[in-house]
Coordinates of C-alpha atoms in Angstrom, one line a residue:
X48 CA 112.4 118.0 124.4
X49 CA 112.1 117.3 128.2
X50 CA 109.1 119.6 128.5
X51 CA 107.3 117.8 125.7
X52 CA 108.0 114.3 127.2
X53 CA 107.0 115.6 130.6
X54 CA 103.6 116.9 129.2
X55 CA 103.0 113.5 127.5
X56 CA 103.6 111.7 130.8
X57 CA 101.2 114.1 132.6
X58 CA 98.5 113.3 130.2
X59 CA 99.1 109.5 130.3
X60 CA 100.4 109.4 126.7
X61 CA 103.4 107.6 125.3
X62 CA 105.6 109.0 122.6
X63 CA 105.8 106.8 119.4
X64 CA 109.3 106.3 118.2
X65 CA 110.9 104.2 115.5
X66 CA 113.4 101.5 116.4
X67 CA 117.0 102.6 116.4
X68 CA 118.3 102.7 112.8
X69 CA 115.0 102.0 111.2
X70 CA 113.5 105.2 110.0
X71 CA 110.9 103.6 107.9
X72 CA 108.9 102.2 110.8
X73 CA 106.5 105.2 110.7
X74 CA 106.6 106.0 107.0
X75 CA 103.0 105.3 106.4
X76 CA 101.8 107.5 109.3
X77 CA 104.2 110.3 108.5
X78 CA 102.8 110.4 105.0
X79 CA 99.2 110.4 106.3
X80 CA 99.9 113.2 108.8
X81 CA 101.9 115.1 106.1
X82 CA 98.7 115.2 104.1
X83 CA 96.3 115.7 107.0
X84 CA 98.0 118.8 108.4
X85 CA 97.7 121.1 105.4
X86 CA 94.2 119.9 104.5
X87 CA 92.7 120.0 108.0
X88 CA 94.8 122.1 110.4
X89 CA 96.4 124.9 108.4
X90 CA 93.1 126.0 106.8
X91 CA 90.8 126.1 109.8
X92 CA 90.5 126.5 113.6
X93 CA 88.3 124.3 115.7
X94 CA 86.1 125.6 118.5
X95 CA 86.3 122.3 120.5
X96 CA 87.9 118.9 120.8
X97 CA 84.6 117.4 119.7
X98 CA 84.6 119.6 116.5
X99 CA 88.2 118.5 115.8
X100 CA 87.3 114.8 116.3
X101 CA 84.3 115.1 113.9
X102 CA 86.5 116.7 111.3
X103 CA 89.1 114.0 111.7
X104 CA 86.5 111.2 111.3
X105 CA 85.1 112.9 108.2
X106 CA 88.6 113.4 106.7
X107 CA 89.5 109.7 107.3
X108 CA 86.1 108.6 105.8
X109 CA 86.8 110.8 102.8
X110 CA 90.3 109.4 102.3
X111 CA 89.1 105.8 102.5
X112 CA 85.9 106.0 100.5
X113 CA 86.1 109.0 98.1
X114 CA 89.7 110.0 97.7
X115 CA 91.1 108.4 94.5
X116 CA 94.8 107.4 94.4
X117 CA 96.8 107.0 91.2
X118 CA 98.8 104.2 92.8
X119 CA 95.5 102.3 93.2
X120 CA 94.5 102.6 89.5
X121 CA 92.4 105.7 90.1
X122 CA 90.3 104.0 92.8
X123 CA 89.7 104.9 96.4
X124 CA 91.3 102.5 99.0
X125 CA 87.9 100.9 99.7
X126 CA 87.0 100.5 96.0
X127 CA 90.5 99.0 95.4
X128 CA 90.1 96.5 98.3
X129 CA 86.6 95.4 97.1
X130 CA 87.9 95.0 93.5
X131 CA 90.9 93.0 94.8
X132 CA 88.7 90.7 96.8
X133 CA 86.3 90.1 93.9
X134 CA 89.2 89.0 91.6
X135 CA 90.9 86.8 94.3

């Protein structure tokens, strides 16, 4: 663990951690990364950081605009927000 924290510090990064006793702080992000990894990282290798960044942008765009969710009545998050705003 020390090596990981040392590398983060070298790169000027800060480790994100939940508050003590509150494991749900990062639940939304854990869910996102749990889906992202098998769909983007386990199936492909990236030649450069720029290629990885482009793939991440495309994945996030897809999730927000095209990816339908049963919890959102079969709509994408953007479609659901638009519908909610129209009915408000």
